[in-house]
Amino acid sequence: MMLDTTNPHNYSYITNDLEIHILGGIKFNNLERMRVTMSIKKIKQHNVLRHSIDLYNDNMVEKFVRKIAERIEIGTSIVRETLQNLTSELEQYRIEELEREKEANQIPIEELSTKEKQAAITFLKSKDLLKKTNELIGKSGVIGEETNRLLMYLIFTSRKTNNPLHCISLGSSGVGKTHLQSKVAELIPDEDKVEITVLSANAFYYFNRTELRNKLILIEDLDGAESVLYPLRELQSKKRITKTVVHKDRKGTTKTIHLTVEGPVSVAGCTTQESVYEDNSNRSFLLYIDESEEQDKKIMHYQRAESAGQVSKHEECIAARFLRDVQRTLHPIAVRNPYAMRLSLPQSVFKPRRTNSHYLQFIEAITFYCQWQRQKKYDKQTGEEYIETTIEDIKAANQLIIEVLLRKSDEITGACRNYLEELKKYLQVNNQTTFTALEIRRRLKVKKTTQWRYHKQLIESYYIKKIRKKKGETIVRYEITNPNEYKELEEAITKALQECIIKINSLSDSDRSGVPTCSTSKMEQTTI
């Protein structure tokens, strides 16, 4: 005798004496019960008994045994033994199916061969690592966006640290925000990321406790995930979320239980609405997509080359696979920045507390990525293993982060800033100082309502002003108050960052070693 589950809606179990069918199968989500609807009859007879029963309820089963024996005229000992064997087989089948489902849902972790691992380590030890990484990202199929793509890759890499970074890609509809995010995300191993299109408000609380730990969470469009933005912010800030729910135990007693999901996580998302997601933006790097004509030309050239069969998809796959191997070769390790006390941000930066934290974390992310080029150190007091930031890491961070700091220092939104900078270029090319709204709408192809929104911001912040109408003139003209304001801001930020490097370079070796990161303990060093 054997349980036959070939038909998922009608299991069969046939012995020498009885023929039993389980109608509708069994449930897999309630393991404390074995509720079934069965039909049972004696072999070579037509008298069928149908009944719903919980096979884990001993009282119900005992009554059912007597009922079967009486109805189809068979001994109770035969019925009892048959039902016990059937219950055991159903139980075993359910356990096996749950295990199979669990394995099917798990993303297999790819093990690197010795040769693949050695190639990745050699790459991570190479000179100009960030430059070579950026070139490989380009070879994997990410067109243009040289700064944004490397920033995003390093932010995604930070998921393996204790203080991951987050990013939001911003830009007009159709400029390639989601494309950039998805292409860079392809360089991250599948087992390290969770991709979300739409998620219910409570879904995050029902992940396993450590299921999201050190994962990259990718949101295709923040507009489709508004219900989960609050728990996401809590995961970003507190690195864990907890929800209390009411639950009934087996005895029917109502109790409260706590659902806890632990981080840390790195979160990335895309949106066109910067101001709507201000709370999330404050916790994230804001990456503004390049909407320039030059970037348009790069993308269209790639599209034509792809259509003509001149793009090697095989080479793109090789580059992407290699960068995934590189990611798998990075191991969690603490990072300490001995120069942190000498670093400061320009006064022009808005919300300096959080921005300063992001700046320091980004430097740590670069150090973490360069871990195979650093000496491994140990703190004798705590035994903690760590690596230290170098001046080269800070210089690389300063070079990459200037645009981010510029945007953080700006009073107007990114889309409005892009409009203003395009407006400046137009006026400079045409040797004009004044303009009309209609003229700029036609030249820059901006919708009237969008332009009205931009002008409202710019007038309130005194970036542009209305010019008094001349006698008999009906059209309103505008003028930019300071065409060089953004360049001056960029120069101020660059100067402030350079001054930090000059201060660090001016320190003597003894001053550098005396920076209070671990000054109370002696260090042991070894090569990583």
XYZ file of C-alpha atoms in Angstrom:
528
model
C 0.000 0.000 0.000
C 1.224 3.466 -0.854
C -0.146 6.981 -0.934
C -0.652 8.061 -4.560
C -0.540 11.864 -4.959
C -0.371 11.956 -8.763
C -3.692 13.818 -8.894
C -3.283 16.817 -6.544
C -7.060 17.026 -6.093
C -7.656 13.344 -5.375
C -5.037 11.344 -3.480
C -5.616 7.612 -3.333
C -4.634 5.076 -0.664
C -5.530 1.425 -1.334
C -4.954 -1.546 0.964
C -6.048 -5.202 0.779
C -9.268 -4.277 2.604
C -10.040 -0.573 1.997
C -9.951 2.003 -0.799
C -9.563 5.599 0.447
C -9.541 8.838 -1.544
C -8.496 12.242 -0.123
C -10.667 14.757 -1.971
C -9.104 18.183 -2.567
C -5.686 17.170 -1.237
C -4.295 18.598 2.016
C -3.254 22.055 3.196
C 0.421 22.873 3.704
C 0.109 26.054 5.749
C -1.414 24.761 8.988
C 0.888 22.099 10.364
C -0.904 21.626 13.690
C -3.899 20.122 11.844
C -4.463 17.414 9.239
C -7.926 18.362 8.017
C -9.073 16.139 5.127
C -12.231 15.185 3.269
C -12.161 11.493 2.434
C -14.248 8.872 0.739
C -13.772 5.336 2.042
C -15.163 1.992 0.917
C -14.483 -1.726 1.211
C -12.670 -3.364 -1.697
C -15.058 -4.708 -4.372
C -18.065 -3.003 -2.735
C -20.008 0.099 -3.740
C -21.050 1.352 -0.309
C -19.035 4.621 0.079
C -18.700 6.733 3.231
C -17.678 10.394 2.816
C -16.536 12.450 5.777
C -14.445 15.503 6.748
C -12.137 14.963 9.695
C -9.003 16.246 11.434
C -6.734 13.198 11.571
C -4.768 14.832 14.442
C -7.898 14.857 16.655
C -7.865 11.507 18.455
C -11.487 11.698 19.684
C -12.791 12.462 16.212
C -10.708 9.653 14.692
C -11.965 7.092 17.242
C -15.613 7.971 16.522
C -14.878 7.832 12.800
C -13.317 4.346 13.154
C -16.522 2.992 14.783
C -18.671 4.715 12.166
C -16.704 3.149 9.281
C -16.767 -0.306 10.890
C -20.524 -0.091 11.357
C -21.348 1.406 7.944
C -19.253 -0.810 5.669
C -19.078 -3.830 7.973
C -15.364 -4.242 8.709
C -13.355 -4.742 11.887
C -12.378 -1.630 13.890
C -8.768 -2.842 14.304
C -8.311 -2.925 10.505
C -9.825 0.561 10.092
C -7.766 2.015 12.977
C -4.489 0.644 11.638
C -5.270 1.831 8.105
C -6.062 5.381 9.248
C -2.904 5.505 11.361
C -0.763 4.425 8.410
C -2.544 6.890 6.122
C -1.939 9.724 8.594
C 1.775 8.877 8.777
C 2.103 8.862 4.990
C 0.208 12.150 4.622
C 2.414 13.670 7.296
C 5.605 12.523 5.575
C 4.346 13.717 2.186
C 3.543 17.175 3.585
C 7.003 17.518 5.168
C 8.728 16.492 1.922
C 6.650 18.928 -0.139
C 7.407 21.803 2.249
C 11.125 21.024 2.022
C 10.924 20.887 -1.774
C 9.091 24.218 -1.865
C 11.656 25.778 0.450
C 14.534 24.608 -1.739
C 12.777 25.819 -4.893
C 12.272 29.301 -3.406
C 15.862 29.600 -2.245
C 18.244 31.300 -4.635
C 21.242 28.980 -5.044
C 24.507 30.485 -3.838
C 27.101 30.084 -6.539
C 30.445 28.780 -5.332
C 33.491 30.208 -7.105
C 36.133 27.892 -8.442
C 39.730 28.398 -7.250
C 40.585 29.977 -10.608
C 37.588 32.375 -10.521
C 38.308 33.388 -6.933
C 41.977 34.028 -7.677
C 41.079 36.148 -10.732
C 38.708 38.272 -8.624
C 41.310 38.732 -5.862
C 43.988 39.711 -8.405
C 41.583 42.316 -9.801
C 40.793 43.678 -6.317
C 44.537 44.024 -5.624
C 45.210 45.878 -8.882
C 46.232 49.519 -9.171
C 43.543 52.076 -10.117
C 40.843 49.671 -8.914
C 37.959 52.163 -9.075
C 38.885 53.236 -12.612
C 39.106 49.619 -13.799
C 35.815 48.799 -12.059
C 34.097 51.700 -13.819
C 35.435 50.500 -17.179
C 34.095 47.000 -16.505
C 30.686 48.452 -15.549
C 30.675 50.168 -18.955
C 31.606 46.897 -20.687
C 28.682 45.169 -18.932
C 26.240 47.355 -20.893
C 25.804 50.506 -18.781
C 26.075 53.375 -21.266
C 27.439 56.729 -20.089
C 26.565 57.881 -16.544
C 30.236 57.325 -15.594
C 29.955 58.937 -12.153
C 26.462 57.726 -11.279
C 27.137 54.117 -12.224
C 30.286 53.895 -10.075
C 28.541 55.668 -7.184
C 25.632 53.242 -7.427
C 27.936 50.209 -7.618
C 29.814 51.296 -4.473
C 26.535 52.039 -2.670
C 25.264 48.551 -3.570
C 28.579 47.093 -2.357
C 28.093 48.776 1.033
C 25.250 46.306 1.759
C 27.931 44.007 3.207
C 28.978 46.571 5.822
C 27.363 47.417 9.166
C 26.312 50.859 7.871
C 25.017 50.410 4.314
C 24.318 53.373 2.060
C 21.097 54.011 0.120
C 20.316 55.816 -3.120
C 17.386 57.260 -5.048
C 17.648 57.790 -8.813
C 15.852 60.942 -9.962
C 14.972 62.239 -13.399
C 12.208 62.872 -15.889
C 10.009 60.062 -17.135
C 11.702 57.886 -19.755
C 15.317 59.039 -19.209
C 16.526 55.653 -17.956
C 16.365 55.727 -14.145
C 15.088 52.165 -13.819
C 17.369 50.971 -16.609
C 20.485 52.292 -14.851
C 19.434 50.770 -11.525
C 18.578 47.378 -13.028
C 21.804 47.199 -15.100
C 24.030 48.004 -12.096
C 21.959 45.592 -9.965
C 22.847 42.836 -12.462
C 26.414 43.149 -11.150
C 25.244 42.068 -7.670
C 24.778 38.313 -6.967
C 21.135 37.178 -7.003
C 21.335 35.792 -3.458
C 22.235 39.270 -2.154
C 19.289 41.233 -3.530
C 15.498 41.491 -3.295
C 13.630 43.158 -6.171
C 10.258 44.771 -5.486
C 7.623 46.088 -7.867
C 4.565 46.212 -5.572
C 4.437 45.153 -1.922
C 1.618 45.344 0.648
C 2.009 47.473 3.779
C 2.592 44.548 6.159
C 4.619 42.296 3.844
C 8.000 43.405 5.211
C 7.136 42.190 8.706
C 6.628 38.600 7.502
C 10.118 38.009 6.168
C 12.166 35.623 8.287
C 14.058 37.393 11.066
C 17.414 37.444 9.246
C 16.200 37.011 5.670
C 16.946 40.642 4.718
C 20.209 41.012 6.620
C 22.903 42.633 4.410
C 20.605 42.468 1.387
C 20.148 45.019 -1.390
C 16.456 45.984 -1.709
C 15.595 47.312 -5.177
C 12.371 49.256 -5.740
C 11.531 49.762 -9.391
C 9.288 52.772 -8.747
C 8.772 54.404 -5.348
C 5.234 55.376 -6.459
C 4.316 51.677 -6.468
C 5.755 51.022 -3.012
C 4.357 53.906 -0.948
C 2.809 51.534 1.584
C 6.207 50.087 2.566
C 8.213 53.309 2.679
C 7.746 53.706 6.444
C 9.085 50.243 7.416
C 11.866 50.763 4.870
C 12.868 54.030 6.554
C 12.906 52.247 9.911
C 15.114 49.501 8.464
C 17.436 52.162 7.099
C 17.671 54.122 10.353
C 17.242 51.528 13.128
C 18.357 48.444 11.147
C 15.342 46.470 12.384
C 11.548 46.649 12.354
C 9.079 45.131 14.827
C 5.326 44.661 14.610
C 3.063 43.390 17.392
C 0.126 41.241 16.276
C -2.633 39.260 18.011
C -2.422 35.467 17.738
C -4.463 32.544 19.061
C -2.588 29.513 20.354
C -3.810 25.883 20.167
C -5.950 26.315 23.237
C -7.667 29.325 21.732
C -5.999 31.763 24.128
C -5.350 35.187 22.594
C -1.754 36.341 22.895
C 0.397 39.082 21.405
C 3.515 38.141 19.471
C 6.307 40.291 18.074
C 7.366 39.989 14.436
C 10.937 41.246 14.067
C 12.941 41.608 10.866
C 16.585 42.563 11.139
C 18.860 44.559 8.856
C 21.021 46.248 7.960
C 19.905 46.683 4.348
C 20.850 48.864 1.407
C 17.823 50.382 -0.351
C 17.667 51.732 -3.906
C 14.669 53.189 -5.710
C 13.618 55.378 -8.641
C 11.163 58.270 -8.861
C 10.346 61.438 -10.778
C 8.963 63.152 -7.648
C 11.847 64.348 -5.488
C 9.815 66.465 -3.056
C 7.221 63.730 -2.391
C 9.805 61.374 -0.871
C 11.746 63.909 1.201
C 11.976 61.622 4.279
C 13.487 58.855 2.154
C 15.701 61.322 0.265
C 17.235 62.548 3.524
C 18.516 59.028 4.187
C 19.817 58.465 0.668
C 22.292 59.592 -1.935
C 20.369 61.431 -4.666
C 21.596 60.401 -8.107
C 20.299 62.681 -10.857
C 20.176 60.974 -14.236
C 22.139 62.658 -17.038
C 19.543 64.170 -19.389
C 22.039 65.993 -21.611
C 22.161 65.802 -25.409
C 25.558 64.102 -25.169
C 24.072 61.270 -23.098
C 21.165 61.010 -25.560
C 23.677 60.546 -28.390
C 25.571 57.824 -26.471
C 22.377 55.860 -25.803
C 21.019 56.218 -29.340
C 24.393 55.173 -30.793
C 24.327 52.059 -28.580
C 20.737 51.299 -29.629
C 21.698 51.532 -33.316
C 24.802 49.377 -32.778
C 22.703 46.805 -30.917
C 20.141 46.747 -33.715
C 22.940 46.287 -36.265
C 24.350 43.345 -34.326
C 27.571 45.205 -33.464
C 27.160 44.825 -29.685
C 28.618 41.662 -28.180
C 26.123 40.482 -25.583
C 28.515 37.658 -24.719
C 31.220 40.153 -23.679
C 28.676 42.111 -21.631
C 27.681 38.916 -19.810
C 31.335 38.049 -19.123
C 31.978 41.513 -17.613
C 28.811 41.319 -15.475
C 29.633 37.809 -14.288
C 33.182 38.817 -13.350
C 31.926 41.758 -11.268
C 29.518 39.383 -9.483
C 32.539 37.171 -8.722
C 34.304 40.242 -7.341
C 31.317 40.922 -5.071
C 31.380 37.349 -3.769
C 35.073 37.727 -2.935
C 34.455 40.704 -0.616
C 34.096 39.684 3.030
C 32.548 41.619 5.945
C 35.231 43.499 7.859
C 35.174 46.611 10.059
C 36.557 49.864 8.623
C 38.151 52.657 10.648
C 39.005 56.087 9.333
C 42.027 57.537 11.187
C 41.495 60.877 9.406
C 37.818 61.285 10.282
C 38.464 64.035 12.846
C 40.222 66.108 10.159
C 37.315 65.952 7.691
C 34.631 68.628 7.465
C 31.920 69.598 5.003
C 31.309 73.056 3.491
C 28.975 75.289 5.487
C 26.684 75.575 2.453
C 25.496 71.944 2.784
C 21.878 71.606 3.964
C 21.119 69.162 6.809
C 24.851 68.782 7.569
C 24.441 66.138 10.311
C 23.022 63.460 8.030
C 25.117 64.540 5.028
C 28.286 64.341 7.123
C 27.329 60.785 8.138
C 26.789 59.844 4.475
C 30.148 61.361 3.530
C 32.032 59.340 6.156
C 30.120 56.150 5.279
C 30.920 56.596 1.589
C 34.635 56.866 2.369
C 34.298 53.654 4.409
C 32.519 51.978 1.466
C 35.493 52.750 -0.803
C 37.905 51.391 1.833
C 35.746 48.279 2.154
C 35.838 47.719 -1.621
C 39.646 48.082 -1.556
C 39.975 45.604 1.348
C 42.382 43.302 -0.528
C 44.829 46.222 -0.765
C 44.777 46.972 2.961
C 46.573 45.563 5.964
C 44.392 43.681 8.397
C 44.725 44.999 11.955
C 43.517 43.805 15.344
C 42.503 45.769 18.408
C 44.081 44.039 21.419
C 41.380 45.301 23.773
C 38.372 44.042 21.808
C 40.001 41.595 19.391
C 38.148 43.305 16.531
C 39.598 42.791 13.078
C 39.576 45.897 10.870
C 41.191 47.791 8.010
C 41.992 51.507 7.810
C 41.061 54.245 5.361
C 43.881 55.806 3.342
C 44.258 59.334 1.980
C 43.703 57.883 -1.527
C 40.276 56.614 -0.416
C 39.314 60.103 0.763
C 40.530 61.683 -2.496
C 38.500 59.174 -4.547
C 35.418 59.816 -2.395
C 35.799 63.598 -2.751
C 36.010 63.295 -6.518
C 32.875 61.148 -6.770
C 30.772 62.918 -4.171
C 31.081 66.535 -5.371
C 27.895 66.325 -7.458
C 25.998 64.755 -4.550
C 27.147 67.499 -2.177
C 26.244 70.127 -4.764
C 22.704 68.799 -4.917
C 22.544 68.573 -1.123
C 23.584 72.254 -0.946
C 20.993 73.428 -3.459
C 17.847 75.259 -2.372
C 15.836 74.107 -5.395
C 14.895 70.605 -6.551
C 17.086 68.683 -8.953
C 14.632 68.937 -11.873
C 14.355 72.691 -11.351
C 18.167 72.988 -11.186
C 18.495 71.095 -14.482
C 16.005 73.501 -16.075
C 17.907 76.526 -14.756
C 21.284 75.262 -16.002
C 19.848 74.527 -19.476
C 18.333 78.010 -19.437
C 21.743 79.540 -18.636
C 23.358 77.633 -21.518
C 20.681 78.850 -23.929
C 21.120 82.494 -22.883
C 24.911 82.235 -23.106
C 24.860 80.682 -26.593
C 22.419 83.322 -27.837
C 24.180 86.166 -25.989
C 20.972 87.113 -24.124
C 20.362 88.361 -20.599
C 16.543 88.301 -20.628
C 13.974 85.792 -21.839
C 10.259 85.060 -22.061
C 8.530 81.935 -20.776
C 7.168 81.090 -24.235
C 10.594 81.395 -25.861
C 12.188 78.978 -23.372
C 9.261 76.524 -23.527
C 9.726 76.181 -27.259
C 13.509 75.910 -27.118
C 13.776 73.506 -24.164
C 10.532 71.639 -24.932
C 9.068 72.088 -21.463
C 5.355 71.804 -20.634
C 3.653 75.024 -19.570
C 2.532 73.679 -16.166
C 6.016 72.255 -15.473
C 7.660 75.553 -16.404
C 5.221 77.454 -14.188
C 6.261 75.212 -11.262
C 9.949 75.811 -11.945
C 9.504 79.578 -12.247
C 7.600 79.672 -8.959
C 10.550 78.000 -7.202
C 13.145 80.147 -8.934
C 11.373 83.435 -8.199
C 10.803 82.514 -4.533
C 14.506 81.617 -4.137
C 15.526 84.743 -6.117
C 17.337 82.847 -8.862
C 15.306 84.701 -11.510
C 13.274 87.914 -11.374
C 10.632 89.599 -13.477
C 11.677 92.699 -15.399
C 9.434 95.705 -15.449
C 7.462 95.942 -18.644
C 8.334 98.687 -21.048
C 5.599 101.042 -22.056
C 3.232 99.293 -24.443
C 4.813 95.830 -23.852
C 2.425 93.013 -22.913
C 4.796 90.052 -22.592
C 6.513 89.376 -19.244
C 10.298 89.058 -19.441
C 12.628 87.431 -16.896
C 16.284 87.768 -15.957
C 18.702 85.476 -14.092
C 19.955 87.242 -10.975
C 23.382 85.539 -10.802
C 24.444 83.320 -13.746
C 27.548 82.114 -11.866
C 25.911 81.096 -8.558
C 26.101 77.313 -9.181
C 29.706 77.494 -10.354
C 30.613 79.512 -7.263
C 28.912 76.928 -5.040
C 30.813 74.110 -6.777
C 34.113 75.961 -6.312
C 33.352 76.534 -2.601
C 32.623 72.818 -2.051
C 35.699 71.721 -4.036
C 37.890 74.141 -2.079
C 36.537 72.895 1.274
C 37.234 69.263 0.343
C 40.710 70.100 -0.954
C 41.536 71.943 2.269
C 40.756 68.753 4.230
C 43.271 66.813 2.091
C 45.887 69.570 2.518
C 45.446 69.428 6.314
C 45.836 65.644 6.340
C 48.911 65.783 4.073
C 50.489 68.388 6.328
C 50.324 66.054 9.339
C 53.553 64.377 10.334
C 53.649 60.575 10.539
C 53.448 60.739 14.331
C 50.397 63.016 14.142
C 48.662 60.569 11.789
C 49.296 57.590 14.019
C 48.048 59.606 16.971
C 44.612 60.214 15.509
C 42.200 58.825 18.157
C 40.742 55.778 16.459
C 42.442 53.174 18.607
C 45.027 55.208 20.485
C 44.538 53.323 23.753
C 45.515 49.943 22.345
C 48.489 48.391 20.592
C 47.956 46.953 17.130
C 49.053 43.806 15.432
C 49.310 43.852 11.661
C 49.189 41.187 9.013
C 48.570 41.215 5.294
C 44.961 40.479 4.326
